Amino acid sequence: MFTSVDDVSARLAETGYLASPAVATTVFLADRLGKPLLVEGPAGVGKTELAKAVAEVAGARLVRLQCYEGVDESRALYEWNHAKQLLRISAGRDETWDEARTDIFSEEFLLTRPLLTAIRGDEAKVLLIDETDKADVEVEGLLLEVLSDFQVTVPELGTITATRRPFVVLTSNASRELSEALRRRCLFLHIGFPEEELERRIVRLKVPGLDEALARSVVRVVGALRAMDLRKVPSVAETIDWARTLLALGAGTLDETVVRSTLGVLLKHQDDVLKATAKLDLEAL
Amino acid sequence: MTTPAGVAERLTSLVGALRAHGIRIGTGETVDAARAVEALGLADRELLREGLAATLLHGTGGRQVFDPVFDLYFPRGVGDPEQKAAGRDELRDRLAAALAADDQALLGRLAVEAVDGFGGYGCAPESDGWSSYQTLERLRPQTLLARVRDDMRGRGGSPGFADRLLEDEIRRRIESFRALVAAEARRRVAERRGRREIARRAVAPTADQVDFLFAGQARLAELRRTVQPLARKLATRLAARRRRASRGTIDLRRTLRGSLSTGGVPMKPVLRRRRPARPELVLLCDVSGSVSGFSDFTMLLVQALHDQFSKVRVFAFVNRIDEVTGLLRHGTADPEGLGARIEAEATLTGWHGSSDYGMALGEFAERYGDAVGPRTTVFVLGDARTNMSDPNLPAVRQIAEQARRVYWLNPEQRSRWGTGDSAAPAYAELVEMHECRTARQLSALVGRLLPV
């Protein structure tokens, strides 16, 4: 898919995803080694976006499995379309049992869910397993089979093996510890907060109307907030929100009043707002 | 595999060094790493670093160990730098410029030059060692702060709001330069003494392996930040255990009774219902100077786990005991100041300031005896050093009789129990005592001992 790490960065950038060297390297390796990519990091740094960007670059279809507590095999892999099966049975009243039985467990009545969808067919696909940590431990067992051999067994149909391996991205906020076995099957990537210069470029890209000097100040203030010991430090998504807010307010430069009145866009806890206000000397006015 | 032989050898010794630091790496990962090297080539060191980290590590925890070890095995350069450092002042000038520009690559090169120029000690060329301390002492990068700031202000033009952040930013840059110097000094020493030896000794252990009793302020702060993730990890483990435990055995009597309606065919197995266990926890924490880091950490951990228990009560003592449950509850936002808050708001000392286990435990048994019942698990945290006073064993015996279980977690090395004024062996005869020196040990113990 990619020829070099630089190629990865360049082509991701075309889709509007600016990747750090670490991100580009890992994506390149995941593609080369044909291994799933486990992405961890704080909320709002672009883990899900990465999968979308890769899909766009590769011209692949994005298949997404959103995990949640209680997601199970029938939501992740496949289930039988019972209603249609019943219709089929009642439609053919005078056939023998054997005919009816072999019929109703065929492809026609199979509802494929994300994992099976990603494995079947010849088109290029990116499989995004989002918030893996939200799913129960049992689902991880399911993922192990799918991710190591890229095959799924449907008892009535037999084993379905991928003819073309999808590019797999798993994301996690680490709210639960993923099993060692799952981690071993993946390349690991931690996306942290970007370097100052990269973040400035991201902000400029996402908020085109913002002028260079203001973007610089925005990123610096956010950087200072991240260095404080807050309950929830602002993420890239919040930086962009803030930049948009400032643009909408028509603020040309940052000053105490503007920062104080818009701090709520960046910080989500009252304790944090108080702490930041004190540390940034905003109460001086 | 077309990896050059030298690289394969270097890779396996890198893996060996990482394993020696407790990072679990299987052969499969090593093979993946070799494939990564092949795919990436050796030209760009930072890409190689990221590639190897992605294939060898499985979580964020190992990165702190990985980076310095990587620096040793895949060094920036070998031997002396080509360019000899000129004078100290000249180097400081260039350093100031690099700090102002925040040029990482240049800072890296300057670190190499600085160690080469000022870090060497010993007279004979063969006995030369390299010291980052000496380099930084001679170079004093922290004194460049004002100069860099004025320089940047001068060029920045209009003083905006973000200007007030400048000093902190420069301070962080200087800090990262110091780290570069340290890495370079380690590399030079490693060249002389052998990598394996240095990789083993000079790389700081991960936070969860730091000894509570010997951790400095910075390490303790770092440790406190690991409380939340650790608590989450433990909570999952406890929840899984609870789920397993609630799947009971078949209740034969009720199954048969239910089968009456189906003519004696047991259609529905009835599972024996468990009495819902409601574990209660009481923590007795020695918060005197020597063990306070350990107690702080454990208190925060238990507090973060509080939704796993029906009731948690925390008592702190030095030589008098007082309940601090309330202080801990609304203190979750500020773990740093916990120790100070406890000291300020609770009565922990009587006539003197040194810890007295006998006194404190006696007072607990007397005043708060009703906090301990048959459902309560008690954890005592402390080194059991009584400062030569009476250990008051009857009090401990009384607590142990009232409680469901009593565990004593001792942050001291087992071999030191009983030396000097330690009453550990005496207490250990009455209650189960465990050595608990690091966060890793603590989380293993908590996972094992907590009632579910």
XYZ file of C-alpha atoms in Angstrom:
737
model
C 0.000 0.000 0.000
C 2.784 2.430 0.909
C 6.318 2.676 -0.426
C 7.987 4.434 2.492
C 7.323 6.232 5.742
C 7.481 9.577 3.972
C 4.939 8.283 1.528
C 2.609 7.526 4.441
C 2.940 11.032 5.880
C 2.502 12.682 2.500
C -0.572 10.738 1.529
C -2.194 11.005 4.945
C -1.572 14.741 4.810
C -3.482 14.922 1.516
C -6.568 13.698 3.314
C -6.136 16.277 6.044
C -4.479 14.034 8.645
C -1.126 15.338 9.763
C 0.783 12.409 11.222
C 3.744 12.585 13.588
C 6.776 10.493 12.593
C 5.777 7.858 15.157
C 2.299 7.539 13.669
C 3.562 7.372 10.098
C 6.194 4.766 10.974
C 3.732 2.518 12.733
C 1.135 2.737 9.983
C 3.821 1.878 7.460
C 4.913 -1.154 9.498
C 1.368 -2.353 10.128
C 0.853 -2.367 6.391
C 4.200 -4.023 5.654
C 4.049 -6.695 8.338
C 0.324 -7.269 7.859
C -0.392 -6.880 11.561
C -3.267 -5.164 13.315
C -2.498 -1.797 14.843
C -3.502 -1.110 18.438
C -3.754 2.634 19.047
C -3.975 4.003 22.560
C -3.968 7.523 23.874
C -6.130 10.189 25.476
C -9.494 11.077 23.985
C -9.470 13.539 21.136
C -5.988 13.040 19.699
C -7.242 11.490 16.481
C -7.194 7.727 16.965
C -10.408 7.087 15.066
C -9.521 9.755 12.532
C -6.354 7.835 11.737
C -8.339 4.794 10.638
C -10.598 6.935 8.519
C -7.638 8.656 6.907
C -5.935 5.350 6.120
C -9.135 4.092 4.522
C -9.364 7.188 2.388
C -5.741 6.961 1.291
C -6.039 3.296 0.403
C -9.328 3.804 -1.372
C -10.679 1.148 0.944
C -14.059 0.658 2.500
C -14.147 1.465 6.205
C -15.847 -1.222 8.276
C -16.430 -0.079 11.812
C -17.167 -2.115 14.892
C -18.095 0.210 17.718
C -17.561 -1.671 20.963
C -19.689 -1.189 24.050
C -20.437 -3.123 27.171
C -22.449 -6.159 26.137
C -21.446 -6.260 22.479
C -21.493 -9.946 21.543
C -20.849 -12.422 18.776
C -24.092 -11.683 16.964
C -23.289 -7.971 16.931
C -19.659 -8.403 15.983
C -19.572 -11.407 13.658
C -22.857 -12.519 12.106
C -26.361 -13.633 12.943
C -29.080 -15.510 11.135
C -31.997 -13.561 9.806
C -34.675 -15.399 11.757
C -37.610 -13.464 10.366
C -36.612 -14.214 6.835
C -35.977 -17.848 7.713
C -39.493 -18.107 9.142
C -40.945 -16.548 6.027
C -39.018 -18.989 3.910
C -40.310 -21.941 5.903
C -43.923 -20.820 5.813
C -43.702 -19.964 2.113
C -42.791 -23.491 1.080
C -45.361 -25.590 2.886
C -45.236 -28.817 0.912
C -41.498 -29.491 0.678
C -39.679 -32.048 2.813
C -37.870 -31.113 6.021
C -34.457 -31.829 4.537
C -34.985 -29.417 1.680
C -36.180 -26.692 3.979
C -33.364 -27.149 6.471
C -30.472 -27.005 4.054
C -31.991 -23.970 2.499
C -32.481 -21.720 5.444
C -28.845 -21.817 6.541
C -27.395 -20.412 3.369
C -25.761 -17.130 2.524
C -29.088 -15.585 1.737
C -30.157 -15.648 5.369
C -26.829 -14.609 6.842
C -26.590 -11.126 8.276
C -22.923 -10.258 8.274
C -21.706 -7.977 11.035
C -18.492 -5.909 10.900
C -15.905 -8.623 11.598
C -17.271 -11.015 9.005
C -17.864 -8.204 6.540
C -14.242 -7.157 6.830
C -13.030 -10.654 6.037
C -15.289 -11.518 3.132
C -14.997 -10.185 -0.375
C -12.116 -9.002 -2.483
C -12.303 -5.253 -2.124
C -9.777 -3.438 0.036
C -11.024 -2.749 3.529
C -9.992 -1.013 6.706
C -11.455 -2.610 9.800
C -11.823 -0.184 12.667
C -12.537 -1.755 16.055
C -13.330 1.325 18.041
C -13.025 1.603 21.841
C -11.990 -2.015 22.261
C -11.615 -1.432 25.980
C -15.362 -0.891 26.342
C -16.176 -4.441 25.216
C -16.291 -7.382 27.609
C -13.387 -9.769 27.937
C -15.231 -12.476 25.973
C -15.202 -10.350 22.834
C -11.423 -10.229 23.020
C -11.384 -14.001 22.646
C -13.394 -13.590 19.501
C -11.004 -10.969 18.198
C -8.035 -13.254 18.808
C -9.235 -15.748 16.204
C -10.172 -13.108 13.714
C -6.979 -11.094 14.087
C -4.429 -13.893 14.066
C -5.761 -16.002 11.191
C -8.237 -13.629 9.573
C -10.812 -16.349 9.522
C -14.234 -16.917 11.021
C -16.060 -20.183 11.492
C -19.798 -20.309 10.854
C -20.875 -23.835 11.852
C -23.458 -24.161 9.078
C -21.244 -22.776 6.343
C -17.736 -23.755 7.355
C -14.676 -21.616 7.846
C -14.481 -18.381 5.946
C -10.926 -17.172 5.383
C -9.990 -13.735 4.163
C -8.764 -13.686 0.596
C -7.598 -10.169 1.111
C -6.515 -9.119 4.567
C -8.060 -5.924 5.836
C -5.925 -3.229 7.439
C -7.009 -3.410 11.084
C -6.998 -0.557 13.575
C -8.038 -1.113 17.189
C -8.465 1.894 19.415
C -8.529 2.038 23.190
C -8.714 4.706 25.858
C -7.268 2.246 28.350
C -10.325 2.365 30.598
C -9.842 -1.364 30.919
C -6.642 -3.310 30.551
C -6.642 -5.302 27.321
C -5.411 -8.854 27.560
C -1.771 -9.638 26.948
C -2.760 -12.103 24.219
C -4.548 -9.427 22.228
C -1.697 -6.974 22.656
C 0.787 -9.534 21.401
C -1.027 -9.818 18.090
C -0.852 -6.113 17.423
C 1.662 -3.429 16.755
C 1.377 -0.877 19.503
C 1.076 2.847 18.955
C 0.560 5.456 21.609
C -0.674 8.736 20.228
C 0.050 11.436 22.749
C -0.320 15.150 22.390
C 1.484 16.408 19.310
C 4.614 18.518 19.299
C 4.033 22.248 19.289
C 4.886 22.694 15.645
C 2.730 19.797 14.480
C -0.224 20.969 16.514
C 0.100 24.432 15.020
C -0.064 22.922 11.562
C -3.104 20.843 12.547
C -4.887 23.911 13.884
C -4.045 25.900 10.769
C -5.339 23.078 8.601
C -8.601 22.569 10.481
C -9.333 26.236 11.100
C -8.218 27.907 7.893
C -9.282 31.438 8.811
C -6.987 31.676 11.822
C -3.873 33.752 11.369
C -0.433 32.366 12.087
C 0.361 34.451 15.161
C -2.901 33.616 16.894
C -2.525 29.917 16.091
C 0.910 30.061 17.681
C -0.411 31.639 20.874
C -3.323 29.196 21.019
C -1.015 26.202 20.858
C 1.316 27.688 23.446
C -1.461 28.323 25.943
C -2.776 24.800 25.440
C 0.750 23.470 25.926
C 1.026 25.354 29.200
C -2.311 23.943 30.360
C -1.147 20.431 29.560
C 1.926 20.930 31.713
C -0.345 21.698 34.694
C -1.687 18.931 36.832
C -5.333 19.008 35.752
C -8.081 16.430 35.978
C -8.668 16.531 32.248
C -6.059 18.255 30.147
C -7.206 19.733 26.833
C -6.738 17.522 23.817
C -6.212 18.355 20.154
C -9.949 18.318 19.568
C -10.327 20.983 22.253
C -7.520 23.054 20.766
C -9.373 23.086 17.471
C -12.659 23.927 19.183
C -10.979 26.784 20.963
C -9.414 28.087 17.763
C -12.853 27.993 16.119
C -14.383 29.817 19.072
C -11.759 32.527 18.912
C -12.317 32.896 15.203
C -16.063 33.141 15.702
C -15.575 35.791 18.395
C -13.354 37.690 16.045
C -10.520 37.835 18.564
C -7.384 39.045 16.839
C -4.996 38.376 19.698
C -5.148 36.601 23.026
C -5.517 38.678 26.137
C -6.695 38.001 29.693
C -10.347 38.763 29.044
C -10.644 36.572 25.986
C -8.827 33.650 27.589
C -10.812 33.871 30.804
C -14.165 33.985 29.063
C -13.398 31.093 26.730
C -11.514 28.825 29.118
C -14.605 26.629 29.362
C -14.055 25.425 25.812
C -10.731 23.936 26.838
C -11.392 22.727 30.356
C -14.271 20.539 31.434
C -14.045 20.675 35.209
C -14.625 23.641 37.457
C -11.593 22.729 39.613
C -9.436 22.819 36.521
C -10.775 26.207 35.467
C -9.967 27.610 38.901
C -6.501 26.132 38.924
C -5.704 27.361 35.428
C -7.066 30.823 36.204
C -4.757 31.079 39.169
C -1.717 29.733 37.373
C -2.142 31.897 34.295
C -2.595 34.995 36.472
C -5.988 35.698 34.987
C -7.397 37.054 38.201
C -5.001 39.953 38.137
C -7.531 41.993 36.201
C 15.660 -12.647 6.527
C 18.137 -10.251 5.028
C 18.930 -8.311 8.155
C 22.687 -7.870 8.414
C 24.198 -10.198 10.980
C 25.489 -7.378 13.182
C 22.062 -5.835 13.447
C 20.422 -9.136 14.333
C 22.925 -9.619 17.123
C 22.408 -6.088 18.364
C 18.660 -6.517 18.249
C 18.720 -9.668 20.338
C 20.936 -8.054 22.941
C 18.588 -5.057 23.025
C 15.727 -7.444 23.649
C 17.795 -9.157 26.328
C 18.407 -5.861 28.100
C 14.713 -4.981 27.956
C 13.766 -8.362 29.342
C 16.215 -7.853 32.182
C 14.139 -4.781 33.093
C 11.017 -6.863 33.355
C 9.502 -6.090 29.956
C 8.032 -9.263 28.551
C 9.032 -9.822 24.957
C 8.517 -13.073 23.127
C 10.463 -14.486 20.216
C 7.637 -13.582 17.867
C 8.041 -9.933 18.685
C 11.790 -10.100 18.147
C 11.189 -11.529 14.693
C 8.669 -8.771 14.004
C 11.237 -6.226 15.138
C 13.780 -7.658 12.711
C 11.229 -7.405 9.924
C 10.593 -3.832 10.968
C 14.311 -3.065 10.761
C 14.350 -4.575 7.325
C 11.378 -2.542 6.167
C 12.572 0.736 7.640
C 16.290 0.524 7.034
C 18.900 1.925 9.372
C 19.204 5.377 7.902
C 16.780 7.244 10.144
C 17.369 6.588 13.805
C 14.118 8.101 15.073
C 12.028 6.044 12.662
C 13.891 2.973 13.791
C 13.173 3.860 17.399
C 9.443 4.174 16.747
C 9.400 1.025 14.670
C 11.107 -1.065 17.309
C 8.926 0.381 20.056
C 5.805 -0.491 18.065
C 6.868 -4.082 17.572
C 8.503 -4.806 20.931
C 6.292 -2.982 23.421
C 2.658 -3.687 24.150
C 1.766 -0.738 26.283
C 2.880 2.712 27.339
C 4.489 1.495 30.550
C 7.695 0.221 29.013
C 8.511 3.301 26.984
C 10.485 4.942 29.775
C 12.798 1.967 29.911
C 12.849 1.424 26.193
C 14.112 4.869 25.196
C 17.348 4.950 27.207
C 18.114 1.315 26.398
C 17.555 2.028 22.718
C 19.938 4.982 22.976
C 22.597 2.623 24.268
C 22.222 -0.060 21.636
C 21.571 2.178 18.674
C 23.622 5.221 19.605
C 23.446 8.532 17.828
C 27.112 8.240 16.988
C 30.131 6.257 17.973
C 33.275 7.535 19.648
C 34.137 11.211 19.858
C 32.246 13.857 17.941
C 33.991 15.021 14.782
C 33.810 18.600 15.817
C 35.724 19.387 18.969
C 34.002 21.753 21.331
C 35.647 25.121 21.520
C 35.345 26.992 24.780
C 32.694 26.938 27.436
C 31.411 30.392 26.545
C 31.211 29.610 22.883
C 29.215 26.461 23.589
C 26.893 28.370 25.891
C 26.266 30.913 23.143
C 25.299 28.214 20.707
C 23.195 26.464 23.316
C 21.282 29.675 24.026
C 20.583 30.107 20.322
C 19.442 26.510 19.974
C 17.166 26.811 23.001
C 15.634 29.970 21.598
C 14.989 28.251 18.272
C 13.870 25.027 19.975
C 15.925 23.088 17.446
C 15.894 19.479 18.691
C 18.485 18.150 16.275
C 20.925 20.917 17.118
C 20.362 20.424 20.855
C 21.208 16.762 20.396
C 24.499 17.612 18.705
C 25.327 20.180 21.371
C 24.729 17.589 24.086
C 27.298 15.354 22.392
C 29.813 18.171 22.209
C 29.173 19.239 25.767
C 29.810 15.800 27.214
C 32.905 15.461 25.094
C 34.268 18.819 26.150
C 33.330 18.962 29.814
C 32.161 15.569 30.951
C 35.403 13.612 31.017
C 37.094 12.870 34.299
C 40.144 10.881 35.328
C 43.679 11.646 34.222
C 44.993 8.707 32.230
C 43.254 8.346 28.881
C 42.377 4.753 29.660
C 40.596 5.427 32.932
C 38.413 8.137 31.478
C 34.834 8.237 32.644
C 32.061 10.538 31.527
C 29.750 12.385 33.826
C 26.575 14.202 32.951
C 26.603 15.819 36.367
C 29.997 17.351 35.766
C 29.004 18.494 32.285
C 25.892 20.241 33.513
C 27.752 21.679 36.480
C 30.268 23.304 34.138
C 27.763 24.332 31.490
C 24.970 25.449 33.805
C 22.224 25.571 31.165
C 19.649 26.730 33.727
C 21.447 30.072 33.999
C 20.726 30.696 30.337
C 17.026 31.172 31.103
C 17.026 34.959 31.321
C 19.216 35.312 28.268
C 17.094 33.053 26.092
C 13.951 34.786 27.308
C 15.237 38.254 26.484
C 16.471 37.025 23.155
C 13.090 35.569 22.262
C 11.211 38.620 23.533
C 13.472 40.804 21.455
C 12.651 38.923 18.317
C 9.019 38.184 19.119
C 7.951 41.791 18.684
C 4.698 42.641 20.427
C 4.407 41.223 23.936
C 1.178 39.234 23.803
C -0.641 37.187 26.365
C 1.215 33.988 25.519
C 4.411 35.804 26.431
C 3.918 35.036 30.095
C 4.231 31.343 29.312
C 7.685 31.847 27.889
C 9.711 31.120 30.999
C 8.005 27.807 31.656
C 8.528 26.788 28.055
C 12.213 27.582 28.167
C 12.521 25.746 31.454
C 11.034 22.653 29.843
C 13.447 22.931 26.921
C 16.398 23.184 29.287
C 15.107 20.143 31.140
C 15.002 18.145 27.918
C 18.548 19.266 27.097
C 19.679 17.942 30.467
C 18.116 14.599 29.596
C 20.001 14.592 26.298
C 23.269 15.202 28.115
C 22.529 12.363 30.532
C 21.798 9.980 27.645
C 25.001 10.965 25.890
C 27.097 10.472 29.012
C 25.541 7.032 29.495
C 26.400 6.142 25.937
C 30.038 7.181 26.329
C 30.382 5.188 29.519
C 28.679 2.220 27.912
C 31.194 2.221 25.092
C 33.939 1.789 27.603
C 32.333 -0.537 30.063
C 30.050 -2.656 27.916
C 26.437 -1.936 27.122
C 24.917 -4.773 29.032
C 26.334 -3.552 32.314
C 25.167 0.033 31.808
C 21.783 -0.959 30.482
C 21.263 -2.876 33.658
C 22.475 -0.251 36.098
C 21.928 3.177 34.619
C 18.384 2.943 33.347
C 15.868 4.025 35.926
C 13.248 1.404 36.739
C 9.644 1.975 35.736
C 7.575 3.810 38.306
C 5.842 0.699 39.551
C 9.162 -0.871 40.510
C 10.474 1.986 42.601
C 10.980 1.213 46.255
C 8.497 3.262 48.296
C 10.994 3.952 51.038
C 13.702 5.266 48.739
C 11.624 7.138 46.166
C 12.333 10.858 45.874
C 9.707 13.559 45.551
C 9.596 13.420 41.764
C 9.280 9.654 41.695
C 6.479 9.767 44.259
C 4.591 12.335 42.211
C 5.005 10.143 39.166
C 3.815 7.183 41.181
C 0.707 9.057 42.307
C -0.210 9.656 38.689
C -0.286 5.886 38.183
C -2.952 5.479 40.865
C -5.944 5.926 38.563
C -4.831 3.530 35.799
C -3.783 0.992 38.408
C -7.130 1.261 40.175
C -8.940 0.734 36.877
C -6.861 -2.345 36.216
C -7.569 -3.770 39.640
C -11.265 -2.948 39.394
C -11.564 -4.995 36.197
C -9.790 -7.882 37.846
C -12.012 -7.703 40.909
C -15.163 -7.424 38.812
C -14.183 -10.470 36.777
C -13.479 -12.429 39.942
C -16.802 -11.390 41.389
C -18.622 -12.461 38.243
C -16.979 -15.871 38.370
C -17.703 -16.244 42.049
C -21.383 -15.444 41.587
C -21.870 -18.354 39.225
C -22.782 -20.863 41.881
C -23.270 -24.597 41.904
C -26.544 -26.356 41.197
C -29.091 -26.336 44.012
C -30.337 -29.905 43.807
C -33.275 -29.523 46.164
C -34.794 -26.576 44.337
C -34.078 -28.085 40.943
C -36.020 -31.211 41.859
C -38.800 -29.137 43.326
C -39.076 -27.207 40.093
C -39.167 -30.443 38.111
C -42.472 -31.494 39.695
C -44.435 -29.519 37.130
C -42.635 -31.294 34.253
C -43.255 -34.759 35.642
C -39.915 -35.100 37.377
C -37.800 -34.090 34.380
C -35.454 -31.319 35.543
C -35.906 -28.857 32.689
C -34.448 -25.891 34.474
C -31.406 -26.248 36.675
C -31.575 -23.856 39.596
C -28.301 -22.397 40.734
C -27.526 -21.977 44.382
C -27.804 -18.323 45.209
C -24.891 -16.705 46.938
C -25.389 -14.336 49.760
C -24.283 -11.039 48.279
C -20.945 -10.340 49.890
C -20.536 -6.777 51.023
C -16.889 -6.420 51.796
C -15.924 -3.617 54.115
C -12.469 -2.247 54.319
C -10.593 -0.525 57.121
C -7.189 0.954 56.451
C -4.770 1.826 59.255
C -1.969 3.928 57.834
C 1.283 4.983 59.402
C 1.831 8.444 57.900
C 5.025 9.350 59.725
C 7.859 10.644 57.558
C 9.640 7.445 56.701
C 6.702 5.496 55.267
C 4.330 8.291 54.274
C 4.966 7.850 50.542
C 3.811 4.278 50.772
C 0.771 5.122 52.886
C -0.254 8.016 50.638
C -0.124 5.845 47.585
C -2.064 3.006 49.147
C -4.725 5.333 50.538
C -5.240 6.896 47.120
C -5.421 3.494 45.512
C -8.018 2.212 47.917
C -9.975 5.433 47.581
C -9.971 5.045 43.798
C -11.296 1.531 44.276
C -14.009 2.625 46.697
C -16.945 1.618 44.506
C -15.797 -1.974 44.856
C -16.697 -1.967 48.549
C -19.753 -1.231 50.544
C -17.758 0.810 52.994
C -14.214 2.071 53.257
C -12.841 3.771 56.340
C -9.341 5.117 56.540
C -7.457 5.938 59.722
C -4.095 7.632 59.874
C -1.687 7.569 62.775
C 1.718 8.601 63.953
C 1.355 7.977 67.637
C -2.298 8.937 67.936
C -4.926 7.771 65.509
C -7.654 9.734 63.746
C -10.152 9.030 61.004
C -9.323 10.665 57.653
C -11.963 9.074 55.419
C -13.606 12.441 54.804
C -10.372 14.173 53.878
C -9.663 11.559 51.300
C -13.051 11.711 49.646
C -13.044 15.252 48.387
C -9.306 15.092 48.034
C -9.354 12.967 44.910
C -8.659 16.011 42.765
C -5.464 16.846 44.572
C -3.375 13.817 45.461
C -0.251 15.943 45.853
C -1.380 17.765 48.941
C -2.883 14.752 50.653
C -0.113 14.277 53.176
C -0.110 17.925 54.161
C -3.897 18.007 54.498
C -3.954 14.961 56.724
C -1.255 16.454 58.869
C -3.106 19.763 59.130
C -6.589 18.478 59.860
C -6.202 15.276 61.847
C -4.797 14.751 65.321
C -1.980 12.337 64.754
C 0.639 13.213 67.308
C 0.543 13.486 71.065
C 3.518 14.541 73.101
C 6.170 13.672 70.567
C 6.417 13.345 66.796
C 7.740 9.858 66.256
C 5.568 6.913 65.418
C 4.320 4.612 68.156
C 2.444 1.580 66.927
C 1.458 0.268 70.323
C -0.104 3.548 71.348
C -1.924 4.111 68.064
C -3.240 0.583 67.710
C -4.374 0.597 71.325
C -6.232 3.839 70.778
C -7.844 2.424 67.645
C -9.049 -0.710 69.427
C -10.461 1.474 72.167
C -12.066 4.350 70.265
C -12.965 2.857 66.909
C -13.407 -0.766 67.871
C -16.905 -0.748 66.402
C -15.516 0.024 62.946
C -14.324 -3.557 62.763
C -16.847 -6.350 62.399
C -17.071 -9.863 61.002
C -17.347 -8.540 57.444
C -14.394 -6.210 57.723
C -11.007 -6.732 56.210
C -8.338 -4.636 57.905
C -5.151 -3.520 56.216
C -2.373 -2.134 58.382
C 0.230 -0.136 56.460
C 3.549 0.552 58.060
C 7.076 -0.591 58.767
C 6.283 -1.715 62.349
C 9.161 0.309 63.772
C 7.992 1.145 67.255
C 10.814 3.436 68.342
C 11.515 1.053 71.203
C 8.111 1.465 72.781
C 5.669 -1.292 73.730
C 4.214 -2.905 70.567
C 0.903 -3.508 72.372
C 0.254 -6.964 70.987
C -3.068 -7.452 72.838
C -4.599 -4.584 70.857
C -3.632 -6.229 67.582
C -4.947 -9.537 68.822
C -8.244 -7.894 69.688
C -8.561 -6.310 66.221
C -7.679 -9.608 64.576
C -10.366 -11.398 66.559
C -13.066 -8.915 65.598
C -12.197 -8.658 61.906
C -12.719 -11.139 59.123
C -9.106 -10.846 58.031
C -6.202 -8.622 58.981
C -3.297 -8.069 56.621
C -0.211 -6.060 57.400
C 1.632 -4.573 54.441
C 5.202 -3.711 55.290
C 7.210 -1.510 52.894
C 10.481 -2.767 54.336
C 12.603 -5.524 52.897
C 11.770 -8.827 54.573
C 15.372 -9.375 55.602
C 15.285 -6.204 57.697
C 12.231 -7.176 59.716
C 13.166 -7.553 63.334
C 16.364 -5.525 63.088
C 16.708 -2.553 65.426
C 13.392 -1.326 66.754
C 11.264 -3.283 64.290
C 8.476 -5.257 65.938
C 7.550 -6.869 62.653
C 8.139 -10.517 63.665
C 6.007 -10.115 66.774
C 3.143 -8.634 64.782
C 3.631 -11.157 61.983
C 2.850 -13.929 64.435
C -0.588 -12.470 65.068
C -1.583 -11.262 61.612
C -0.508 -12.067 58.061
C 2.342 -9.731 57.136
C 3.462 -9.165 53.560
C 6.452 -7.391 52.167
C 5.212 -4.589 49.913
C 8.004 -2.427 48.584
C 6.824 -1.334 45.154
C 3.622 -0.379 43.404
C 3.884 -3.565 41.393
C 4.011 -5.683 44.543
C 1.194 -3.660 46.047
C -1.111 -4.161 43.085
C -0.397 -7.884 43.076
C -1.164 -8.052 46.798
C -4.282 -5.931 46.564
C -5.556 -8.071 43.707
C -4.943 -11.195 45.741
C -5.977 -10.129 49.203
C -8.969 -7.892 48.707
C -12.193 -9.543 49.756
C -14.733 -10.062 46.995
